[in-house]
Amino acid sequence: MAKTISPLQKARAAYKPKLPKALAAHGSAMKAAKGGVTESVADQKEIKALFPNTYGLPVVTFEDPAEGKPSAIKAGVILSGGQAPGGHNVIAGLYDGLKKINSGSELFGFLGGPSGLIDNKYVKFDDKFMDEYRNTGGFDIIGSGRTKLETEEQFDTVIKNCKALGITALVVIGGDDSNTNACMLAEYCARKNSGILVVGCPKTIDGDLKNEWIEASFGFDTATKVYGELIGNILRDANSAKKYWHFVKLMGRSASHIGLECAFKTHPNITLISEEIAAKKTTLLEIVNNIAAIVKKRAEAGKDFGVVLVPEGLIEFVPEMKALISHLNDMLSHTPEIDTLDGDDQKIGFIVGRLSSASAETSSAFSCLPKSIQRQLLDDRDPHGNVQVSRIDTEKLLIEMVDTVLGEWKAKGEFKGKFTTVSHFFGYEGRCAAPSNFDADYCYSLGYTASSLLADGLTGYLSSIRNLTKPADQWIAGGIPLTMMMNLERRHGMDKPVIRKALVELDGKPFKEFAANRDTWAMEDDYQYPGPIQYFGPSEVCDVTTATIQIERS
Amino acid sequence: MAKTISPLQKARAAYKPKLPKALAAHGSAMKAAKGGVTESVADQKEIKALFPNTYGLPVVTFEDPAEGKPSAIKAGVILSGGQAPGGHNVIAGLYDGLKKINSGSELFGFLGGPSGLIDNKYVKFDDKFMDEYRNTGGFDIIGSGRTKLETEEQFDTVIKNCKALGITALVVIGGDDSNTNACMLAEYCARKNSGILVVGCPKTIDGDLKNEWIEASFGFDTATKVYGELIGNILRDANSAKKYWHFVKLMGRSASHIGLECAFKTHPNITLISEEIAAKKTTLLEIVNNIAAIVKKRAEAGKDFGVVLVPEGLIEFVPEMKALISHLNDMLSHTPEIDTLDGDDQKIGFIVGRLSSASAETSSAFSCLPKSIQRQLLDDRDPHGNVQVSRIDTEKLLIEMVDTVLGEWKAKGEFKGKFTTVSHFFGYEGRCAAPSNFDADYCYSLGYTASSLLADGLTGYLSSIRNLTKPADQWIAGGIPLTMMMNLERRHGMDKPVIRKALVELDGKPFKEFAANRDTWAMEDDYQYPGPIQYFGPSEVCDVTTATIQIERS
């Protein structure tokens, strides 16, 4: 720990997260009210066969206190995958919940993510240690990691390590993949009669772990508030200087929820949604032409400025680019002689020659890329020789291509404006922000509820807090069987059971709301400035969660 | 204006900025208490000769109300140069002050900066228009610009335009250059008996317009709070993921005050201070080796992560790079044949050949640069053919060079860690942020005080609020003669009178405080997380200004 903490950290350390009314009134020792038998979202037969012990469990809710005093619980917890604001509060809620159930309960934190469970590296929480991390951002309390827990050998090691410590319950704080693996572990532990329960908590700033029963993943609210603050400031700067087009790339390889939420918060001129591009099979040149058309139209209105939001994973959603990448990887692995060629021009010429004799589509996809990106694709490959799509600076690629198109239009007298650009990438700026009041409350409630699930002897569940658009005291705590969110997906040539990822749905309310407004936002400067996250002010400023969930649940 | 505003904007619109006690009690019609005759900071004889009408004026303070009721004032205002948080509140303070002096007063805002005064483009403020911008960020209320007001022809046009509107007072909201020009305009208006008063207000996020009498320029507090928030979040991310070195470039071509203030706020592992590098004549390779040495030392302690703050203007402070740039510009202007060479390698070879026969120092300075930067310097020149130093991505240059050095050490077995990097540039994210309580109060007080200066018939003054480390009611309002801050500096081969820029002083308290701590911050993870600007919470969280000024005034 640091020697001193900031004034805001001091003030926030005293914050008491809000809980759903039932938990606030009765504590974490609750009686689970059980619904009927559940089914997985698809592939019911296969999922049931794979999870005989954890399939079909009921949805549970917590409204009444448990009868009698539950025994003490020795539990372990891990943080898994990328950081998200509020992770520390999940642990705080879990810790407090376990102690409330029985003051003899103990909580162990496994270090550095799932690998801590395998390597048996852990800390034991006590009040002093826990208090240092309440309402703080980051995952530094016990660290996180990306090791995948999925083999039976790993599961046996986990069981062995837990038994040695007397641990009978594990909480996995993670995204869709981590919770898929938590479910496999729960199933394995049940099958082996290990006596170890496993429950998950839904984490990810990307917002793509949600469904009918899980209204939001934690961290999405805070991260989008940070990005919204910055985008708002940049919009204000654009509207003050009136001479720059800002291209802002937003973290997130798959879903475009972050971009959509930031669009609602700030009304930028252009927001690209990867899912729409994939669905409409928009080509890269079409995307570029669409942006250039708006730049031109704004220039005609005297406005040589604007802001464009670009999802990080865009390139992989553009159909012909996806084909190009796979084609390039295939070709590069069969033509090692390319690395003996001297100079970029020769390498690029070699590739163009090969591509054009193989496929007109991928050849033209490669040719339309700026030379700097062609060079990057060929030079900057991973240890397996594959091109690194994630390393492409998509926002700079778009800037360069839009600039080229506008240059052509200018030569023909069709564009008379200026196109001066600035690029940004926001991701790390928000992943470890201190949680908003919403995330502080939501995370604490998720962790607290996880302890209730464990006290009830439940396994294979995801901790669930519903009714999130209402004030916290009206939230409903409970648990959702992990198998209920699963389907089979093709991974590495095999059908695997996984939690279905929630991409932006083009027929969903949020996208429709966005689509209905984007033409106005493109031309009129209807910029919104959400400002920084506030912790102490009026409730409508401090406690309200995302526009996305408000629209979804409206 | 946008059709709707955010909840925070709504809440902030109701904020009443705090004023120094005397102004709060008596309003803006104040009697100026005058001190003795003043002198310029240097070159007194020359400055006096250049400013016969505005030299030697007394410092004034406002403590007692004016006798009698001042007449109405018709004033004009401009925003000049780069955006800084709080500009709108300076105008709000000025507007309210003028109305308080006499409800018949009027305020005109000239559009798009100094050019609005020349082109006679303006709006007239009224309550409704003004209210929409209170406590907001940005300069979008009337826009800003970088046109320099410095010729007599321009001054004549300004006088003509003001007279046509009946304007007898101008307020220039700007940095050192803009206020230098404001002083020239004040002198010219006095010389011509135009009846037009000119006063300035000290603006710049860079923090380099300050001196014995001006404790801070507005916007520095808010901008560094935004950057501090982001750097804190990145430090937390670095400390959670434990696998990245983040290089953060901070806006500001000259002074390193922003980096220094952010270092106090967050305690990053490395902060480069341009002024120190210039004073010690540190070479680029030495800078790189110093960073690499800390990366190595941290790796030996098991820590393959950290954060480095890099001032934007660094390269121009590195003595041998400065020489190289000037040498390159000279050479490129005399060898147009370089642009006929085919390919980067040939161009680079050509330059290396020429440089090595001319100067060993600049030749080795060029050779030590990564190829990507060499290429950028030669390819990406301005319309005059000059290399564009400001376009160099200094943070990426450092990453590439540190990586090379560590690679050499690794080959020799001297470095066993990993060096995975992420780069950031923060500037636009903070320039238009909504002002902190401090900047909201300070700016409003500056504008309000400007109206008092005008009511007293004073010209050639900078509005001044002192005692800023104390609560606002203990602030002291007054005015400082602009000539008092001037000296002669060499610009384009001529001696020009300019306000002396305040660089980081290596024998000043803030730098010494930093130097005393940096070795600790390099190795121990004493990270501070200041969090986002708060408007509504405890005073120690919401109202306190920068560490820099606290240390300076301690």
PDB file of C-alpha atoms in Angstrom, chain B residues 113-313:
ATOM      1  CA  GLY B 113     -10.541  35.296 -30.556  1.00  0.00           C
ATOM      2  CA  PRO B 114      -8.568  38.440 -31.448  1.00  0.00           C
ATOM      3  CA  SER B 115      -9.660  38.206 -35.080  1.00  0.00           C
ATOM      4  CA  GLY B 116     -13.223  38.986 -33.975  1.00  0.00           C
ATOM      5  CA  LEU B 117     -12.000  42.406 -32.835  1.00  0.00           C
ATOM      6  CA  ILE B 118     -10.453  43.049 -36.243  1.00  0.00           C
ATOM      7  CA  ASP B 119     -13.350  41.650 -38.260  1.00  0.00           C
ATOM      8  CA  ASN B 120     -15.912  43.264 -35.946  1.00  0.00           C
ATOM      9  CA  LYS B 121     -17.749  40.005 -35.311  1.00  0.00           C
ATOM     10  CA  TYR B 122     -19.466  39.964 -31.949  1.00  0.00           C
ATOM     11  CA  VAL B 123     -22.441  39.008 -29.823  1.00  0.00           C
ATOM     12  CA  LYS B 124     -23.993  41.048 -27.038  1.00  0.00           C
ATOM     13  CA  PHE B 125     -24.454  39.240 -23.760  1.00  0.00           C
ATOM     14  CA  ASP B 126     -27.743  39.104 -21.915  1.00  0.00           C
ATOM     15  CA  ASP B 127     -28.785  37.176 -18.809  1.00  0.00           C
ATOM     16  CA  LYS B 128     -30.274  34.228 -20.664  1.00  0.00           C
ATOM     17  CA  PHE B 129     -27.247  33.700 -22.891  1.00  0.00           C
ATOM     18  CA  MET B 130     -24.836  34.150 -19.989  1.00  0.00           C
ATOM     19  CA  ASP B 131     -26.725  31.737 -17.742  1.00  0.00           C
ATOM     20  CA  GLU B 132     -26.373  28.913 -20.250  1.00  0.00           C
ATOM     21  CA  TYR B 133     -22.604  28.988 -19.814  1.00  0.00           C
ATOM     22  CA  ARG B 134     -22.055  29.506 -16.088  1.00  0.00           C
ATOM     23  CA  ASN B 135     -19.627  26.987 -14.575  1.00  0.00           C
ATOM     24  CA  THR B 136     -19.209  25.159 -17.879  1.00  0.00           C
ATOM     25  CA  GLY B 137     -15.975  24.165 -19.618  1.00  0.00           C
ATOM     26  CA  GLY B 138     -14.827  25.119 -23.091  1.00  0.00           C
ATOM     27  CA  PHE B 139     -14.480  28.362 -24.969  1.00  0.00           C
ATOM     28  CA  ASP B 140     -17.501  27.732 -27.169  1.00  0.00           C
ATOM     29  CA  ILE B 141     -19.431  30.681 -25.755  1.00  0.00           C
ATOM     30  CA  ILE B 142     -17.668  33.068 -28.182  1.00  0.00           C
ATOM     31  CA  GLY B 143     -14.865  30.852 -29.511  1.00  0.00           C
ATOM     32  CA  SER B 144     -11.153  31.563 -29.364  1.00  0.00           C
ATOM     33  CA  GLY B 145      -8.349  32.047 -31.854  1.00  0.00           C
ATOM     34  CA  ARG B 146      -4.635  32.507 -32.261  1.00  0.00           C
ATOM     35  CA  THR B 147      -4.463  35.657 -34.391  1.00  0.00           C
ATOM     36  CA  LYS B 148      -1.820  37.938 -32.911  1.00  0.00           C
ATOM     37  CA  LEU B 149      -2.879  41.510 -32.206  1.00  0.00           C
ATOM     38  CA  GLU B 150       0.414  43.361 -32.520  1.00  0.00           C
ATOM     39  CA  THR B 151       0.541  45.827 -35.376  1.00  0.00           C
ATOM     40  CA  GLU B 152      -0.501  49.441 -35.187  1.00  0.00           C
ATOM     41  CA  GLU B 153      -2.749  48.878 -38.172  1.00  0.00           C
ATOM     42  CA  GLN B 154      -4.590  46.186 -36.220  1.00  0.00           C
ATOM     43  CA  PHE B 155      -4.781  48.435 -33.160  1.00  0.00           C
ATOM     44  CA  ASP B 156      -6.307  51.222 -35.250  1.00  0.00           C
ATOM     45  CA  THR B 157      -8.947  48.820 -36.542  1.00  0.00           C
ATOM     46  CA  VAL B 158      -9.706  47.672 -32.995  1.00  0.00           C
ATOM     47  CA  ILE B 159     -10.124  51.280 -31.834  1.00  0.00           C
ATOM     48  CA  LYS B 160     -12.344  52.066 -34.811  1.00  0.00           C
ATOM     49  CA  ASN B 161     -14.561  49.032 -34.205  1.00  0.00           C
ATOM     50  CA  CYS B 162     -14.825  49.709 -30.478  1.00  0.00           C
ATOM     51  CA  LYS B 163     -15.681  53.358 -31.022  1.00  0.00           C
ATOM     52  CA  ALA B 164     -18.411  52.401 -33.470  1.00  0.00           C
ATOM     53  CA  LEU B 165     -19.994  50.261 -30.745  1.00  0.00           C
ATOM     54  CA  GLY B 166     -19.309  52.781 -27.984  1.00  0.00           C
ATOM     55  CA  ILE B 167     -16.982  50.331 -26.229  1.00  0.00           C
ATOM     56  CA  THR B 168     -14.558  51.991 -23.819  1.00  0.00           C
ATOM     57  CA  ALA B 169     -13.024  48.912 -22.214  1.00  0.00           C
ATOM     58  CA  LEU B 170     -11.581  45.627 -23.420  1.00  0.00           C
ATOM     59  CA  VAL B 171     -10.798  42.487 -21.468  1.00  0.00           C
ATOM     60  CA  VAL B 172      -8.329  40.025 -22.980  1.00  0.00           C
ATOM     61  CA  ILE B 173      -8.467  36.515 -21.536  1.00  0.00           C
ATOM     62  CA  GLY B 174      -5.219  34.877 -22.542  1.00  0.00           C
ATOM     63  CA  GLY B 175      -1.745  33.568 -21.789  1.00  0.00           C
ATOM     64  CA  ASP B 176       1.617  35.342 -21.703  1.00  0.00           C
ATOM     65  CA  ASP B 177       1.687  36.204 -25.407  1.00  0.00           C
ATOM     66  CA  SER B 178      -1.911  37.440 -25.490  1.00  0.00           C
ATOM     67  CA  ASN B 179      -1.373  39.573 -22.417  1.00  0.00           C
ATOM     68  CA  THR B 180       1.856  40.968 -23.847  1.00  0.00           C
ATOM     69  CA  ASN B 181      -0.217  42.071 -26.821  1.00  0.00           C
ATOM     70  CA  ALA B 182      -2.956  43.334 -24.505  1.00  0.00           C
ATOM     71  CA  CYS B 183      -0.331  45.546 -22.898  1.00  0.00           C
ATOM     72  CA  MET B 184       0.817  46.842 -26.275  1.00  0.00           C
ATOM     73  CA  LEU B 185      -2.793  47.605 -27.148  1.00  0.00           C
ATOM     74  CA  ALA B 186      -3.314  49.347 -23.787  1.00  0.00           C
ATOM     75  CA  GLU B 187      -0.225  51.458 -24.408  1.00  0.00           C
ATOM     76  CA  TYR B 188      -1.321  52.304 -27.946  1.00  0.00           C
ATOM     77  CA  CYS B 189      -4.860  53.201 -26.840  1.00  0.00           C
ATOM     78  CA  ALA B 190      -3.420  55.459 -24.137  1.00  0.00           C
ATOM     79  CA  ARG B 191      -0.950  57.057 -26.543  1.00  0.00           C
ATOM     80  CA  LYS B 192      -3.750  57.780 -28.996  1.00  0.00           C
ATOM     81  CA  ASN B 193      -6.034  59.069 -26.242  1.00  0.00           C
ATOM     82  CA  SER B 194      -8.617  56.647 -27.555  1.00  0.00           C
ATOM     83  CA  GLY B 195     -10.438  56.480 -24.246  1.00  0.00           C
ATOM     84  CA  ILE B 196     -10.282  52.699 -24.378  1.00  0.00           C
ATOM     85  CA  LEU B 197      -9.020  50.762 -21.363  1.00  0.00           C
ATOM     86  CA  VAL B 198      -7.456  47.321 -21.724  1.00  0.00           C
ATOM     87  CA  VAL B 199      -7.039  44.767 -18.958  1.00  0.00           C
ATOM     88  CA  GLY B 200      -6.079  41.086 -19.071  1.00  0.00           C
ATOM     89  CA  CYS B 201      -6.880  37.888 -17.200  1.00  0.00           C
ATOM     90  CA  PRO B 202      -4.218  35.162 -16.754  1.00  0.00           C
ATOM     91  CA  LYS B 203      -5.205  31.992 -18.635  1.00  0.00           C
ATOM     92  CA  THR B 204      -3.291  28.810 -19.499  1.00  0.00           C
ATOM     93  CA  ILE B 205      -3.454  25.187 -18.483  1.00  0.00           C
ATOM     94  CA  ASP B 206       0.353  25.097 -18.868  1.00  0.00           C
ATOM     95  CA  GLY B 207       0.763  27.017 -15.627  1.00  0.00           C
ATOM     96  CA  ASP B 208       3.602  29.120 -17.049  1.00  0.00           C
ATOM     97  CA  LEU B 209       1.950  32.518 -16.614  1.00  0.00           C
ATOM     98  CA  LYS B 210       2.729  33.135 -12.972  1.00  0.00           C
ATOM     99  CA  ASN B 211       5.180  35.136 -10.938  1.00  0.00           C
ATOM    100  CA  GLU B 212       5.623  36.867  -7.644  1.00  0.00           C
ATOM    101  CA  TRP B 213       2.254  38.621  -8.079  1.00  0.00           C
ATOM    102  CA  ILE B 214       0.213  36.184 -10.148  1.00  0.00           C
ATOM    103  CA  GLU B 215      -0.016  33.009  -8.096  1.00  0.00           C
ATOM    104  CA  ALA B 216      -1.563  30.846 -10.817  1.00  0.00           C
ATOM    105  CA  SER B 217      -3.063  30.986 -14.280  1.00  0.00           C
ATOM    106  CA  PHE B 218      -6.610  29.711 -14.470  1.00  0.00           C
ATOM    107  CA  GLY B 219      -7.316  26.288 -15.930  1.00  0.00           C
ATOM    108  CA  PHE B 220      -4.116  24.719 -14.576  1.00  0.00           C
ATOM    109  CA  ASP B 221      -5.996  23.427 -11.529  1.00  0.00           C
ATOM    110  CA  THR B 222      -8.797  21.739 -13.485  1.00  0.00           C
ATOM    111  CA  ALA B 223      -6.655  20.400 -16.320  1.00  0.00           C
ATOM    112  CA  THR B 224      -4.126  18.823 -13.964  1.00  0.00           C
ATOM    113  CA  LYS B 225      -6.989  17.356 -11.938  1.00  0.00           C
ATOM    114  CA  VAL B 226      -8.327  15.647 -15.074  1.00  0.00           C
ATOM    115  CA  TYR B 227      -4.869  14.390 -16.053  1.00  0.00           C
ATOM    116  CA  GLY B 228      -4.263  13.349 -12.437  1.00  0.00           C
ATOM    117  CA  GLU B 229      -7.503  11.352 -12.445  1.00  0.00           C
ATOM    118  CA  LEU B 230      -6.440   9.519 -15.609  1.00  0.00           C
ATOM    119  CA  ILE B 231      -2.852   8.936 -14.522  1.00  0.00           C
ATOM    120  CA  GLY B 232      -4.123   7.639 -11.178  1.00  0.00           C
ATOM    121  CA  ASN B 233      -6.431   5.217 -12.990  1.00  0.00           C
ATOM    122  CA  ILE B 234      -3.557   4.072 -15.189  1.00  0.00           C
ATOM    123  CA  LEU B 235      -1.290   3.594 -12.172  1.00  0.00           C
ATOM    124  CA  ARG B 236      -3.984   1.473 -10.567  1.00  0.00           C
ATOM    125  CA  ASP B 237      -4.280  -0.511 -13.790  1.00  0.00           C
ATOM    126  CA  ALA B 238      -0.511  -0.947 -14.009  1.00  0.00           C
ATOM    127  CA  ASN B 239      -0.453  -2.109 -10.391  1.00  0.00           C
ATOM    128  CA  SER B 240      -3.346  -4.532 -11.006  1.00  0.00           C
ATOM    129  CA  ALA B 241      -2.251  -6.056 -14.326  1.00  0.00           C
ATOM    130  CA  LYS B 242       1.432  -5.886 -13.344  1.00  0.00           C
ATOM    131  CA  LYS B 243       2.594  -6.329 -16.932  1.00  0.00           C
ATOM    132  CA  TYR B 244       2.669  -2.936 -18.666  1.00  0.00           C
ATOM    133  CA  TRP B 245       4.883   0.098 -18.699  1.00  0.00           C
ATOM    134  CA  HIS B 246       2.677   3.070 -19.561  1.00  0.00           C
ATOM    135  CA  PHE B 247       4.291   6.118 -21.179  1.00  0.00           C
ATOM    136  CA  VAL B 248       2.035   9.145 -20.765  1.00  0.00           C
ATOM    137  CA  LYS B 249       2.763  12.280 -22.769  1.00  0.00           C
ATOM    138  CA  LEU B 250       1.272  15.456 -21.306  1.00  0.00           C
ATOM    139  CA  MET B 251       0.297  18.514 -23.332  1.00  0.00           C
ATOM    140  CA  GLY B 252       2.494  21.608 -23.110  1.00  0.00           C
ATOM    141  CA  ARG B 253       5.271  22.714 -25.416  1.00  0.00           C
ATOM    142  CA  SER B 254       7.325  24.743 -22.975  1.00  0.00           C
ATOM    143  CA  ALA B 255       7.074  24.318 -19.244  1.00  0.00           C
ATOM    144  CA  SER B 256       6.817  21.030 -17.321  1.00  0.00           C
ATOM    145  CA  HIS B 257       4.515  22.367 -14.582  1.00  0.00           C
ATOM    146  CA  ILE B 258       1.752  19.962 -15.646  1.00  0.00           C
ATOM    147  CA  GLY B 259       4.019  16.931 -15.313  1.00  0.00           C
ATOM    148  CA  LEU B 260       5.335  18.121 -11.976  1.00  0.00           C
ATOM    149  CA  GLU B 261       1.830  18.741 -10.577  1.00  0.00           C
ATOM    150  CA  CYS B 262       0.641  15.345 -11.850  1.00  0.00           C
ATOM    151  CA  ALA B 263       3.669  13.746 -10.197  1.00  0.00           C
ATOM    152  CA  PHE B 264       2.677  15.276  -6.854  1.00  0.00           C
ATOM    153  CA  LYS B 265      -0.872  14.063  -7.328  1.00  0.00           C
ATOM    154  CA  THR B 266      -0.065  10.470  -8.327  1.00  0.00           C
ATOM    155  CA  HIS B 267       3.602   9.539  -7.567  1.00  0.00           C
ATOM    156  CA  PRO B 268       4.379   7.791 -10.854  1.00  0.00           C
ATOM    157  CA  ASN B 269       7.650   5.890 -11.195  1.00  0.00           C
ATOM    158  CA  ILE B 270       9.326   8.327 -13.587  1.00  0.00           C
ATOM    159  CA  THR B 271       8.577  11.967 -14.462  1.00  0.00           C
ATOM    160  CA  LEU B 272      10.738  13.779 -16.979  1.00  0.00           C
ATOM    161  CA  ILE B 273      11.160  17.516 -16.428  1.00  0.00           C
ATOM    162  CA  SER B 274      12.236  19.360 -19.582  1.00  0.00           C
ATOM    163  CA  GLU B 275      13.827  22.237 -17.699  1.00  0.00           C
ATOM    164  CA  GLU B 276      16.121  19.861 -15.797  1.00  0.00           C
ATOM    165  CA  ILE B 277      17.139  18.115 -19.010  1.00  0.00           C
ATOM    166  CA  ALA B 278      18.012  21.444 -20.624  1.00  0.00           C
ATOM    167  CA  ALA B 279      19.891  22.693 -17.562  1.00  0.00           C
ATOM    168  CA  LYS B 280      21.916  19.523 -17.169  1.00  0.00           C
ATOM    169  CA  LYS B 281      22.412  19.182 -20.919  1.00  0.00           C
ATOM    170  CA  THR B 282      21.210  15.593 -20.702  1.00  0.00           C
ATOM    171  CA  THR B 283      21.416  13.801 -24.047  1.00  0.00           C
ATOM    172  CA  LEU B 284      18.579  11.751 -25.448  1.00  0.00           C
ATOM    173  CA  LEU B 285      20.611   8.586 -24.956  1.00  0.00           C
ATOM    174  CA  GLU B 286      21.205   9.481 -21.324  1.00  0.00           C
ATOM    175  CA  ILE B 287      17.473  10.020 -20.804  1.00  0.00           C
ATOM    176  CA  VAL B 288      16.813   6.648 -22.406  1.00  0.00           C
ATOM    177  CA  ASN B 289      19.484   4.928 -20.331  1.00  0.00           C
ATOM    178  CA  ASN B 290      18.106   6.457 -17.146  1.00  0.00           C
ATOM    179  CA  ILE B 291      14.630   5.131 -17.897  1.00  0.00           C
ATOM    180  CA  ALA B 292      16.007   1.731 -18.872  1.00  0.00           C
ATOM    181  CA  ALA B 293      17.983   1.581 -15.624  1.00  0.00           C
ATOM    182  CA  ILE B 294      14.795   2.055 -13.590  1.00  0.00           C
ATOM    183  CA  VAL B 295      12.925  -0.519 -15.690  1.00  0.00           C
ATOM    184  CA  LYS B 296      15.779  -2.944 -15.002  1.00  0.00           C
ATOM    185  CA  LYS B 297      15.889  -2.204 -11.292  1.00  0.00           C
ATOM    186  CA  ARG B 298      12.133  -2.681 -10.976  1.00  0.00           C
ATOM    187  CA  ALA B 299      12.339  -5.911 -12.965  1.00  0.00           C
ATOM    188  CA  GLU B 300      14.938  -7.167 -10.498  1.00  0.00           C
ATOM    189  CA  ALA B 301      12.386  -6.456  -7.751  1.00  0.00           C
ATOM    190  CA  GLY B 302       9.860  -8.564  -9.681  1.00  0.00           C
ATOM    191  CA  LYS B 303       7.996  -5.554 -11.067  1.00  0.00           C
ATOM    192  CA  ASP B 304       7.690  -5.477 -14.850  1.00  0.00           C
ATOM    193  CA  PHE B 305       5.387  -2.476 -14.789  1.00  0.00           C
ATOM    194  CA  GLY B 306       5.354   1.228 -14.172  1.00  0.00           C
ATOM    195  CA  VAL B 307       4.314   4.639 -15.417  1.00  0.00           C
ATOM    196  CA  VAL B 308       6.450   7.345 -17.049  1.00  0.00           C
ATOM    197  CA  LEU B 309       5.283  10.954 -17.524  1.00  0.00           C
ATOM    198  CA  VAL B 310       6.728  12.726 -20.554  1.00  0.00           C
ATOM    199  CA  PRO B 311       6.291  16.458 -21.239  1.00  0.00           C
ATOM    200  CA  GLU B 312       5.149  17.101 -24.809  1.00  0.00           C
ATOM    201  CA  GLY B 313       7.894  19.625 -25.505  1.00  0.00           C
TER     202      GLY B 313
END
